[in-house]
Coordinates of C-alpha atoms in Angstrom, one line a residue:
Chain A
M1 CA 38.0 -9.2 6.1
L2 CA 36.3 -6.5 8.2
T3 CA 34.5 -7.6 11.3
E4 CA 31.8 -5.8 13.3
R5 CA 34.6 -4.3 15.5
T6 CA 36.5 -2.7 12.6
P7 CA 36.1 1.1 13.1
R8 CA 34.8 1.6 9.6
V9 CA 32.0 -0.9 10.2
A10 CA 31.3 0.5 13.6
A11 CA 31.0 4.0 12.1
A12 CA 28.7 2.7 9.4
R13 CA 26.5 1.1 12.1
K14 CA 25.8 4.5 13.6
L15 CA 24.0 5.4 10.3
L16 CA 21.1 3.1 11.3
R17 CA 19.9 6.0 13.4
R18 CA 18.7 9.4 12.2
A19 CA 21.0 11.3 14.6
G20 CA 24.0 9.3 13.2
R21 CA 23.0 9.9 9.6
D22 CA 22.5 13.7 10.1
K23 CA 25.9 14.0 11.9
A24 CA 27.8 12.0 9.3
G25 CA 25.8 13.3 6.3
R26 CA 25.6 9.6 5.2
F27 CA 23.2 6.7 5.1
L28 CA 23.1 3.0 4.4
V29 CA 21.5 1.3 1.3
E30 CA 20.9 -2.4 1.6
G31 CA 20.4 -5.1 -1.0
A32 CA 21.4 -5.6 -4.6
Q33 CA 18.7 -3.6 -6.4
A34 CA 19.0 -0.6 -4.1
V35 CA 22.8 -0.6 -4.2
R36 CA 22.6 -0.7 -8.0
E37 CA 20.1 2.2 -8.0
A38 CA 22.3 4.2 -5.7
V39 CA 25.4 3.7 -7.8
S40 CA 23.6 4.4 -11.1
G41 CA 21.2 7.1 -9.7
G42 CA 23.9 9.7 -9.1
A43 CA 24.1 9.3 -5.3
R44 CA 27.7 9.7 -4.0
V45 CA 28.5 6.1 -2.9
H46 CA 31.6 5.9 -0.6
E47 CA 32.0 2.2 -0.3
V48 CA 30.2 -1.1 -0.4
F49 CA 30.4 -3.8 2.3
A50 CA 29.7 -7.4 1.1
T51 CA 29.8 -10.9 2.7
G52 CA 31.4 -13.7 0.7
T53 CA 28.0 -15.1 -0.2
A54 CA 26.8 -11.7 -1.3
L55 CA 29.9 -11.2 -3.4
S56 CA 29.4 -14.4 -5.4
R57 CA 25.6 -13.9 -5.7
N58 CA 25.8 -10.3 -6.9
A59 CA 28.9 -10.3 -9.0
D60 CA 27.2 -8.0 -11.5
V61 CA 26.4 -5.3 -9.0
V62 CA 29.8 -5.6 -7.4
S63 CA 31.7 -5.2 -10.7
F64 CA 29.3 -2.3 -11.6
A65 CA 30.3 -0.5 -8.4
E66 CA 34.0 -1.2 -8.8
G67 CA 33.8 -0.1 -12.5
R68 CA 32.7 3.3 -11.1
G69 CA 35.7 3.4 -8.7
I70 CA 33.7 2.5 -5.6
P71 CA 35.7 0.2 -3.2
V72 CA 33.9 -3.1 -2.3
T73 CA 35.1 -4.6 0.9
L74 CA 34.6 -8.1 2.2
V75 CA 32.9 -8.2 5.7
T76 CA 32.0 -11.0 8.1
D77 CA 28.3 -12.2 8.3
A78 CA 28.2 -10.7 11.7
A79 CA 29.4 -7.3 10.5
A80 CA 26.8 -7.4 7.7
E81 CA 24.0 -8.3 10.1
G82 CA 25.0 -5.4 12.3
L83 CA 24.5 -3.0 9.3
S84 CA 21.1 -4.5 8.5
E85 CA 17.6 -3.7 9.7
T86 CA 15.9 -6.6 7.8
V87 CA 15.0 -10.0 9.1
T88 CA 17.0 -11.7 6.3
P89 CA 20.1 -9.5 5.7
Q90 CA 21.2 -9.5 2.1
G91 CA 24.9 -9.1 3.0
L92 CA 25.3 -6.1 0.7
V93 CA 25.3 -2.6 2.1
A94 CA 26.5 0.7 0.5
V95 CA 27.5 3.8 2.4
C96 CA 26.2 6.9 0.6
D97 CA 26.0 10.6 1.1
L98 CA 22.5 11.8 2.0
V99 CA 20.6 12.6 -1.1
D100 CA 18.2 15.3 0.0
V101 CA 18.6 18.7 -1.6
P102 CA 17.6 22.2 -0.5
L103 CA 13.8 22.9 -0.8
D104 CA 14.2 25.6 -3.4
T105 CA 16.4 23.4 -5.6
A106 CA 13.9 20.6 -5.4
L107 CA 10.9 22.8 -6.3
Q108 CA 12.5 24.8 -9.1
D109 CA 10.1 24.9 -12.1
A110 CA 8.1 22.0 -10.6
R111 CA 4.6 21.5 -11.9
L112 CA 3.6 18.5 -9.7
V113 CA 5.0 18.0 -6.2
A114 CA 4.1 15.7 -3.3
V115 CA 4.5 17.0 0.3
L116 CA 4.4 14.8 3.3
V117 CA 3.4 16.4 6.6
N118 CA 4.1 14.5 9.8
V119 CA 4.1 11.1 8.0
S120 CA 6.0 9.0 10.6
E121 CA 5.6 5.5 9.2
P122 CA 8.6 4.8 7.0
G123 CA 7.0 2.1 4.9
N124 CA 4.1 4.5 4.0
A125 CA 6.5 7.4 3.2
G126 CA 8.6 5.2 0.9
T127 CA 5.6 3.9 -0.9
V128 CA 4.3 7.4 -1.5
L129 CA 7.7 8.4 -2.8
R130 CA 7.6 5.5 -5.2
A131 CA 4.1 6.5 -6.4
A132 CA 5.1 10.1 -6.8
D133 CA 8.0 9.0 -9.0
A134 CA 5.8 6.7 -11.1
A135 CA 3.2 9.5 -11.5
G136 CA 5.9 11.9 -12.8
A137 CA 6.1 14.2 -9.8
A138 CA 9.0 16.7 -10.0
A139 CA 9.9 16.4 -6.3
V140 CA 8.8 15.1 -2.9
V141 CA 9.1 17.2 0.3
F142 CA 9.3 15.5 3.7
G143 CA 7.8 18.2 5.9
G144 CA 7.2 18.8 9.6
D145 CA 7.8 15.7 11.8
S146 CA 7.9 13.3 8.9
V147 CA 10.2 10.3 8.9
D148 CA 13.7 10.7 7.5
P149 CA 13.6 9.6 3.8
H150 CA 17.0 8.0 4.4
N151 CA 15.4 5.6 7.0
G152 CA 16.2 2.0 6.0
K153 CA 12.6 0.9 5.8
A154 CA 11.6 4.1 3.8
V155 CA 14.5 3.5 1.4
R156 CA 13.4 -0.1 0.8
A157 CA 9.7 0.8 0.3
S158 CA 10.8 3.4 -2.3
T159 CA 12.5 0.7 -4.3
G160 CA 15.0 3.1 -5.8
S161 CA 12.7 6.1 -6.2
L162 CA 14.7 7.9 -3.5
F163 CA 17.5 8.2 -6.2
H164 CA 15.1 9.1 -9.0
L165 CA 13.7 12.5 -8.1
P166 CA 14.7 15.4 -5.9
V167 CA 13.8 14.9 -2.2
A168 CA 13.9 17.7 0.3
R169 CA 13.4 17.8 4.1
E170 CA 12.1 20.8 6.1
R171 CA 10.7 20.7 9.6
D172 CA 9.3 24.3 9.5
L173 CA 6.0 24.1 7.7
T174 CA 5.9 27.9 7.3
V175 CA 9.1 27.6 5.3
V176 CA 7.6 24.8 3.2
R177 CA 4.5 26.9 2.5
K178 CA 6.6 29.9 1.3
A179 CA 8.7 27.6 -1.0
L180 CA 5.5 26.3 -2.6
A181 CA 4.4 29.8 -3.7
G182 CA 3.1 29.7 -7.3
L183 CA 1.7 26.2 -6.9
T184 CA -1.9 25.5 -6.1
L185 CA -2.0 23.7 -2.7
L186 CA -4.2 20.7 -2.6
A187 CA -4.7 19.1 0.9
A188 CA -5.8 15.5 0.7
D189 CA -8.5 15.1 3.2
G190 CA -11.3 12.6 3.6
H191 CA -13.7 15.5 4.4
G192 CA -12.5 17.9 1.7
E193 CA -15.0 20.1 -0.2
L194 CA -13.6 19.2 -3.6
D195 CA -14.3 15.7 -5.0
L196 CA -11.3 14.4 -6.9
H197 CA -13.6 13.1 -9.7
A198 CA -15.7 16.3 -10.0
P199 CA -15.3 18.1 -13.3
E200 CA -14.0 21.2 -11.4
A201 CA -11.1 19.1 -10.0
A202 CA -9.8 18.3 -13.5
E203 CA -9.2 22.0 -14.2
V204 CA -7.3 22.5 -11.0
L205 CA -5.2 19.4 -11.6
A206 CA -4.2 20.6 -15.0
G207 CA -2.3 23.5 -13.4
P208 CA 0.9 23.5 -11.3
T209 CA 0.0 21.9 -8.0
A210 CA 1.4 20.6 -4.8
W211 CA -0.4 17.7 -3.1
I212 CA -0.1 17.7 0.7
F213 CA -0.6 14.4 2.5
G214 CA -0.9 13.9 6.3
G215 CA -0.1 10.9 8.6
E216 CA -2.5 8.0 8.8
A217 CA -3.5 8.5 12.4
H218 CA -4.2 12.2 12.6
G219 CA -4.4 13.5 9.0
L220 CA -3.3 17.0 8.3
P221 CA -3.1 19.7 11.0
A222 CA -5.9 22.3 10.9
T223 CA -3.4 25.1 10.0
V224 CA -2.3 23.2 6.9
L225 CA -5.9 22.4 5.8
E226 CA -6.8 26.1 6.1
A227 CA -3.7 27.3 4.2
A228 CA -4.5 25.0 1.3
D229 CA -6.3 26.4 -1.8
H230 CA -8.5 23.3 -1.9
R231 CA -9.2 20.4 0.4
V232 CA -9.6 17.4 -1.9
R233 CA -11.3 14.1 -1.0
V234 CA -11.0 10.8 -2.8
P235 CA -14.6 9.9 -3.3
L236 CA -15.7 6.7 -1.6
Y237 CA -18.2 4.9 -3.8
G238 CA -18.7 1.8 -1.7
R239 CA -18.9 1.3 2.0
A240 CA -15.2 1.7 2.9
E241 CA -14.8 4.4 5.5
S242 CA -11.4 5.5 4.2
L243 CA -8.3 4.6 2.2
N244 CA -4.8 4.1 3.6
L245 CA -2.3 7.0 3.0
A246 CA -0.3 5.3 0.3
T247 CA -3.4 4.2 -1.7
A248 CA -5.0 7.7 -1.4
A249 CA -1.8 9.4 -2.4
A250 CA -1.3 7.2 -5.4
I251 CA -4.9 7.9 -6.6
C252 CA -4.4 11.6 -6.2
L253 CA -1.1 11.8 -7.9
Y254 CA -2.3 9.6 -10.8
A255 CA -5.3 11.9 -11.2
S256 CA -2.9 14.7 -11.6
A257 CA -0.7 12.7 -14.0
A258 CA -3.8 12.0 -16.2
A259 CA -4.8 15.7 -16.1
L260 CA -1.3 16.9 -17.0
R261 CA -0.7 14.3 -19.7
P262 CA -2.1 16.4 -22.5
I263 CA 0.4 19.1 -21.5
Q264 CA 3.4 16.9 -21.1
G265 CA 3.9 13.2 -21.7
S266 CA 6.6 12.3 -19.3
R267 CA 8.2 13.7 -16.1
I268 CA 6.1 16.7 -15.2
T269 CA 8.3 19.8 -14.9
D270 CA 8.8 22.9 -16.9
R271 CA 12.4 21.9 -17.5
A272 CA 11.6 18.6 -19.2
Chain B
M1 CA -13.7 -17.6 32.7
L2 CA -12.6 -19.7 29.7
T3 CA -8.9 -20.7 29.5
E4 CA -6.8 -21.8 26.5
R5 CA -7.7 -25.4 27.4
T6 CA -11.4 -25.0 27.2
P7 CA -12.7 -27.0 24.2
R8 CA -14.5 -24.0 22.7
V9 CA -11.3 -22.0 22.8
A10 CA -9.2 -24.9 21.5
A11 CA -11.7 -25.3 18.7
A12 CA -11.6 -21.6 17.8
R13 CA -7.8 -21.8 17.7
K14 CA -8.0 -24.2 14.8
L15 CA -9.6 -21.4 12.8
L16 CA -6.2 -19.7 12.6
R17 CA -5.4 -22.1 9.8
R18 CA -7.0 -22.3 6.4
A19 CA -7.7 -26.0 6.7
G20 CA -9.4 -25.5 10.0
R21 CA -11.5 -22.6 8.7
D22 CA -12.6 -24.6 5.6
K23 CA -13.5 -27.6 7.8
A24 CA -15.5 -25.7 10.3
G25 CA -16.9 -23.1 7.9
R26 CA -15.9 -20.4 10.4
F27 CA -13.2 -17.8 10.9
L28 CA -11.9 -15.4 13.5
V29 CA -12.2 -11.6 13.5
E30 CA -9.9 -9.7 15.9
G31 CA -10.1 -6.2 17.3
A32 CA -12.9 -3.8 18.2
Q33 CA -13.4 -2.2 14.8
A34 CA -13.4 -5.5 12.9
V35 CA -15.8 -7.2 15.4
R36 CA -18.2 -4.2 15.1
E37 CA -18.1 -4.5 11.3
A38 CA -18.7 -8.2 11.4
V39 CA -21.7 -7.8 13.7
S40 CA -23.2 -4.9 11.8
G41 CA -22.1 -6.1 8.3
G42 CA -24.5 -9.0 8.2
A43 CA -21.9 -11.8 8.9
R44 CA -23.2 -14.6 11.1
V45 CA -21.3 -14.1 14.4
H46 CA -21.5 -17.1 16.8
E47 CA -19.7 -15.7 19.8
V48 CA -17.2 -13.2 21.0
F49 CA -14.3 -13.9 23.3
A50 CA -13.0 -11.0 25.4
T51 CA -10.4 -10.5 28.1
G52 CA -11.4 -8.5 31.2
T53 CA -9.3 -5.5 29.9
A54 CA -11.0 -5.7 26.5
L55 CA -14.4 -5.9 28.1
S56 CA -13.9 -2.7 29.9
R57 CA -12.2 -0.9 27.0
N58 CA -14.8 -1.9 24.4
A59 CA -18.0 -1.7 26.3
D60 CA -19.8 -0.2 23.3
V61 CA -18.8 -3.0 21.0
V62 CA -19.6 -5.7 23.6
S63 CA -23.1 -4.3 24.3
F64 CA -23.7 -3.8 20.5
A65 CA -22.9 -7.6 20.0
E66 CA -25.0 -8.6 23.0
G67 CA -27.9 -6.4 21.8
R68 CA -27.9 -8.6 18.7
G69 CA -28.1 -11.8 20.8
I70 CA -24.5 -12.7 20.3
P71 CA -22.9 -14.3 23.5
V72 CA -19.8 -12.5 24.8
T73 CA -17.6 -14.7 27.0
L74 CA -14.8 -13.7 29.3
V75 CA -11.5 -15.5 28.5
T76 CA -8.0 -15.4 30.1
D77 CA -5.2 -13.3 28.5
A78 CA -3.5 -16.5 27.5
A79 CA -6.6 -17.8 25.8
A80 CA -7.0 -14.5 23.9
E81 CA -3.3 -14.6 22.9
G82 CA -3.8 -18.1 21.5
L83 CA -6.5 -16.8 19.3
S84 CA -4.5 -13.9 18.0
E85 CA -2.0 -13.5 15.2
T86 CA -1.0 -9.9 16.0
V87 CA 2.0 -8.7 18.0
T88 CA -0.2 -6.9 20.4
P89 CA -3.4 -8.9 20.8
Q90 CA -6.5 -6.8 21.4
G91 CA -8.2 -9.4 23.5
L92 CA -11.4 -9.3 21.5
V93 CA -12.1 -12.0 19.0
A94 CA -15.3 -13.0 17.2
V95 CA -16.1 -16.4 15.7
C96 CA -18.0 -15.9 12.5
D97 CA -19.3 -18.0 9.6
L98 CA -17.2 -17.7 6.4
V99 CA -18.6 -14.8 4.4
D100 CA -17.7 -15.9 0.8
V101 CA -20.5 -16.5 -1.5
P102 CA -20.8 -18.6 -4.7
L103 CA -19.2 -17.0 -7.8
D104 CA -22.5 -16.5 -9.7
T105 CA -24.1 -14.9 -6.7
A106 CA -21.2 -12.5 -6.3
L107 CA -21.1 -11.5 -10.0
Q108 CA -24.9 -11.1 -10.6
D109 CA -25.5 -7.8 -12.5
A110 CA -22.0 -6.6 -11.6
R111 CA -20.6 -3.8 -13.7
L112 CA -17.2 -3.5 -11.9
V113 CA -15.4 -6.5 -10.4
A114 CA -11.9 -7.1 -9.1
V115 CA -10.3 -10.6 -9.6
L116 CA -7.2 -11.6 -7.8
V117 CA -5.2 -14.4 -9.5
N118 CA -2.6 -16.2 -7.4
V119 CA -2.2 -13.3 -5.0
S120 CA -0.6 -15.0 -2.0
E121 CA 0.4 -12.1 0.3
P122 CA -2.6 -11.5 2.6
G123 CA -1.8 -7.9 3.4
N124 CA -1.9 -7.0 -0.3
A125 CA -5.1 -9.0 -0.9
G126 CA -6.8 -7.2 2.0
T127 CA -5.6 -3.8 0.8
V128 CA -7.0 -4.5 -2.7
L129 CA -10.3 -5.6 -1.2
R130 CA -10.5 -2.3 0.7
A131 CA -9.7 -0.3 -2.5
A132 CA -12.3 -2.3 -4.5
D133 CA -14.9 -1.5 -1.9
A134 CA -13.9 2.2 -1.9
A135 CA -14.0 2.4 -5.7
G136 CA -17.5 0.9 -5.6
A137 CA -16.8 -2.5 -7.1
A138 CA -19.7 -4.9 -7.0
A139 CA -17.6 -7.9 -6.0
V140 CA -14.1 -9.3 -5.4
V141 CA -13.1 -12.8 -6.6
F142 CA -10.1 -14.6 -5.0
G143 CA -9.1 -16.8 -7.9
G144 CA -6.5 -19.6 -8.4
D145 CA -4.0 -20.0 -5.6
S146 CA -4.8 -16.7 -4.0
V147 CA -4.8 -16.4 -0.2
D148 CA -8.0 -17.1 1.7
P149 CA -9.9 -13.8 2.2
H150 CA -10.6 -15.1 5.8
N151 CA -6.9 -15.1 6.6
G152 CA -6.3 -13.0 9.7
K153 CA -3.9 -10.6 8.1
A154 CA -6.1 -10.2 5.0
V155 CA -9.1 -9.5 7.2
R156 CA -7.2 -6.8 9.1
A157 CA -5.9 -5.2 5.9
S158 CA -9.4 -5.0 4.5
T159 CA -10.5 -2.9 7.6
G160 CA -14.0 -4.2 7.4
S161 CA -14.4 -4.3 3.6
L162 CA -14.6 -8.1 3.8
F163 CA -18.1 -7.5 5.2
H164 CA -19.0 -4.7 2.8
L165 CA -19.2 -6.4 -0.6
P166 CA -19.6 -10.0 -2.0
V167 CA -16.4 -12.0 -2.0
A168 CA -16.1 -15.3 -3.8
R169 CA -13.3 -17.9 -4.0
E170 CA -12.6 -20.2 -6.9
R171 CA -9.4 -22.2 -7.5
D172 CA -10.3 -23.2 -11.1
L173 CA -9.5 -20.2 -13.4
T174 CA -11.6 -21.7 -16.2
V175 CA -14.6 -21.6 -14.0
V176 CA -13.8 -18.0 -13.1
R177 CA -13.4 -17.0 -16.7
K178 CA -16.8 -18.6 -17.6
A179 CA -18.5 -16.7 -14.7
L180 CA -17.1 -13.4 -16.0
A181 CA -18.9 -13.8 -19.3
G182 CA -20.5 -10.5 -20.3
L183 CA -17.8 -8.4 -18.7
T184 CA -14.8 -7.0 -20.6
L185 CA -11.7 -8.6 -19.1
L186 CA -8.9 -6.2 -18.3
A187 CA -5.6 -7.8 -17.2
A188 CA -3.4 -5.4 -15.3
D189 CA 0.1 -5.8 -16.7
G190 CA 3.1 -3.5 -16.7
H191 CA 3.7 -4.4 -20.3
G192 CA 0.1 -4.2 -21.5
E193 CA -0.7 -2.7 -24.9
L194 CA -3.5 -0.4 -23.6
D195 CA -2.4 2.7 -21.6
L196 CA -4.8 3.3 -18.7
H197 CA -4.7 7.1 -19.4
A198 CA -5.1 6.7 -23.2
P199 CA -8.4 8.1 -24.6
E200 CA -9.3 4.6 -25.8
A201 CA -9.1 3.2 -22.3
A202 CA -11.8 5.6 -21.0
E203 CA -14.3 4.1 -23.4
V204 CA -13.5 0.6 -22.3
L205 CA -13.7 1.6 -18.6
A206 CA -17.2 3.0 -19.1
G207 CA -18.6 -0.5 -19.8
P208 CA -19.0 -3.5 -17.6
T209 CA -15.5 -4.7 -16.7
A210 CA -13.6 -7.1 -14.6
W211 CA -10.1 -6.1 -13.6
I212 CA -7.7 -9.0 -13.1
F213 CA -4.7 -8.6 -10.8
G214 CA -1.8 -11.0 -10.4
G215 CA 0.7 -11.6 -7.6
E216 CA 3.6 -9.3 -7.0
A217 CA 6.4 -11.7 -7.8
H218 CA 5.2 -13.3 -11.0
G219 CA 2.3 -11.2 -12.3
L220 CA -0.5 -12.9 -14.3
P221 CA 0.0 -16.3 -15.9
A222 CA 0.3 -16.2 -19.7
T223 CA -3.0 -18.0 -20.2
V224 CA -4.8 -15.3 -18.2
L225 CA -3.1 -12.5 -20.2
E226 CA -4.1 -14.1 -23.4
A227 CA -7.7 -14.7 -22.4
A228 CA -8.2 -11.0 -21.4
D229 CA -9.8 -8.6 -23.8
H230 CA -7.2 -6.0 -23.0
R231 CA -3.9 -6.0 -21.2
V232 CA -3.8 -2.6 -19.5
R233 CA -0.7 -0.9 -18.1
V234 CA -0.6 1.9 -15.5
P235 CA 1.7 4.4 -17.3
L236 CA 5.0 5.2 -15.6
Y237 CA 5.7 8.9 -16.1
G238 CA 8.9 9.1 -14.0
R239 CA 11.7 6.6 -13.5
A240 CA 10.0 4.1 -11.2
E241 CA 10.2 0.6 -12.8
S242 CA 6.9 -0.6 -11.4
L243 CA 4.2 0.0 -8.8
N244 CA 3.3 -2.4 -6.1
L245 CA 0.1 -4.5 -6.5
A246 CA -2.1 -2.7 -4.1
T247 CA -1.1 0.7 -5.5
A248 CA -1.6 -0.4 -9.1
A249 CA -5.0 -2.0 -8.3
A250 CA -6.2 1.1 -6.6
I251 CA -5.2 3.3 -9.5
C252 CA -7.0 1.0 -12.0
L253 CA -10.2 0.6 -9.9
Y254 CA -10.4 4.4 -9.4
A255 CA -9.9 5.0 -13.1
S256 CA -12.9 2.7 -13.6
A257 CA -14.9 4.5 -10.9
A258 CA -14.2 7.9 -12.6
A259 CA -15.3 6.5 -16.0
L260 CA -18.4 4.9 -14.5
R261 CA -19.4 7.9 -12.4
P262 CA -21.5 9.7 -15.1
I263 CA -23.5 6.4 -15.4
Q264 CA -23.9 5.7 -11.7
G265 CA -22.9 7.8 -8.7
S266 CA -22.5 5.3 -6.0
R267 CA -21.9 1.5 -5.8
I268 CA -21.4 0.3 -9.3
T269 CA -23.9 -2.5 -10.1
D270 CA -27.0 -2.7 -12.2
R271 CA -29.0 -3.4 -9.1
A272 CA -28.2 -0.2 -7.3

């Protein structure tokens, strides 16, 4: 049984931090559902650590992983706690290769893309990733100073969607903008000139588009707003002053999905 | 300066619990933005407790409240902490009358209503309330074993929307169902037979409707699903297995807002 002092466990613990993940090219995936998604979703899973309790509770996931040739190793409760960021550790943690892909690979032939710019809150970022997956987006780009999509809280909030569609990271927003050439750029902005529910918007949404979403506190930088083809606002019919990022993003992406549906019924890419 | 032992502060502390709120008919509103919304939103605010720091930081809100004849009393940091449920107490807490109204009052002439059934997580409930406000719903009903809309976390997640539109509470779902007579009942359900983006759905959404949302863990009870006119699913175009409650509710309510928009541009009620 491996303890928290075993070098393999100590090395895995470094993956809790972004610097450690980027250096090793690996990250941690916690919990039965997420581990199953990682194994089945095509991520390269190196090994799984499990406590005795987790082994008996999640026999299905454990044999699923072992069936794919992934070693499952028993660890102490303390070792599992050290690899967990949650209040109630599930005792089941997988070590995987980072899943992000180069920007051009992610965007190839894409018709609907979600781009996060300086979204620092991992729960929000993961929830947008989940909504983008559900709405049939072809890819999600984590741009500028956005959180790492491999952050533990972001992975949990994505509920497996991190393994479902191509995710790219790029700090340089000029590079992101160049890679999005050919897509109509829609900046989500509460003060945007185009109303999401206006008839003109439906025409725009039926073409190949990239939605750009900013962080909750500051919204999108002025340069990004100016570079976009349209600044689109989710109309507020009642007295609410705003919507939170994840809610607004889901409404925007589903408006796109509805507009693209007559063109293509499922995942929205030219390749499909 | 009032301390945590002052009877008025001790009495206010009992409002942190649902039983205390229901007994006193009052609840607590914390933070500058929420206190401002309470004072301006027509809630009956009895008094405001503020620490010295909060008084100097929020002079505008304090004078706004005093201008409306609401007493603002200086309290110790310990007293303010005792009235707070947040990790970083803001030192500004208002004591208000409960804002919920009778079911029939809330639903009068309503064309678009959101009904929560057994939604126990306060953050989710508050986020749905905010989305319902934004989408122009006429009222929100907290039905069955749903959380109290006056719960501190629900109030914070609603970001003022609790004061923007009529909110009703009713434990007995039979009573809720009778009160919704005249509205088409749409049960949001991942396995529903009606696709939200199908052309048939647009017709349904253009009429007077009540959306019914269940809790995240168990969804809607079978009896509620059966009693609904339609069970509506948010289509999943990608590989995500589901959406979270607040996201799904926002997408459903905004689909209604889009369908009702040609009929009425702003808040969606026959009275408007």
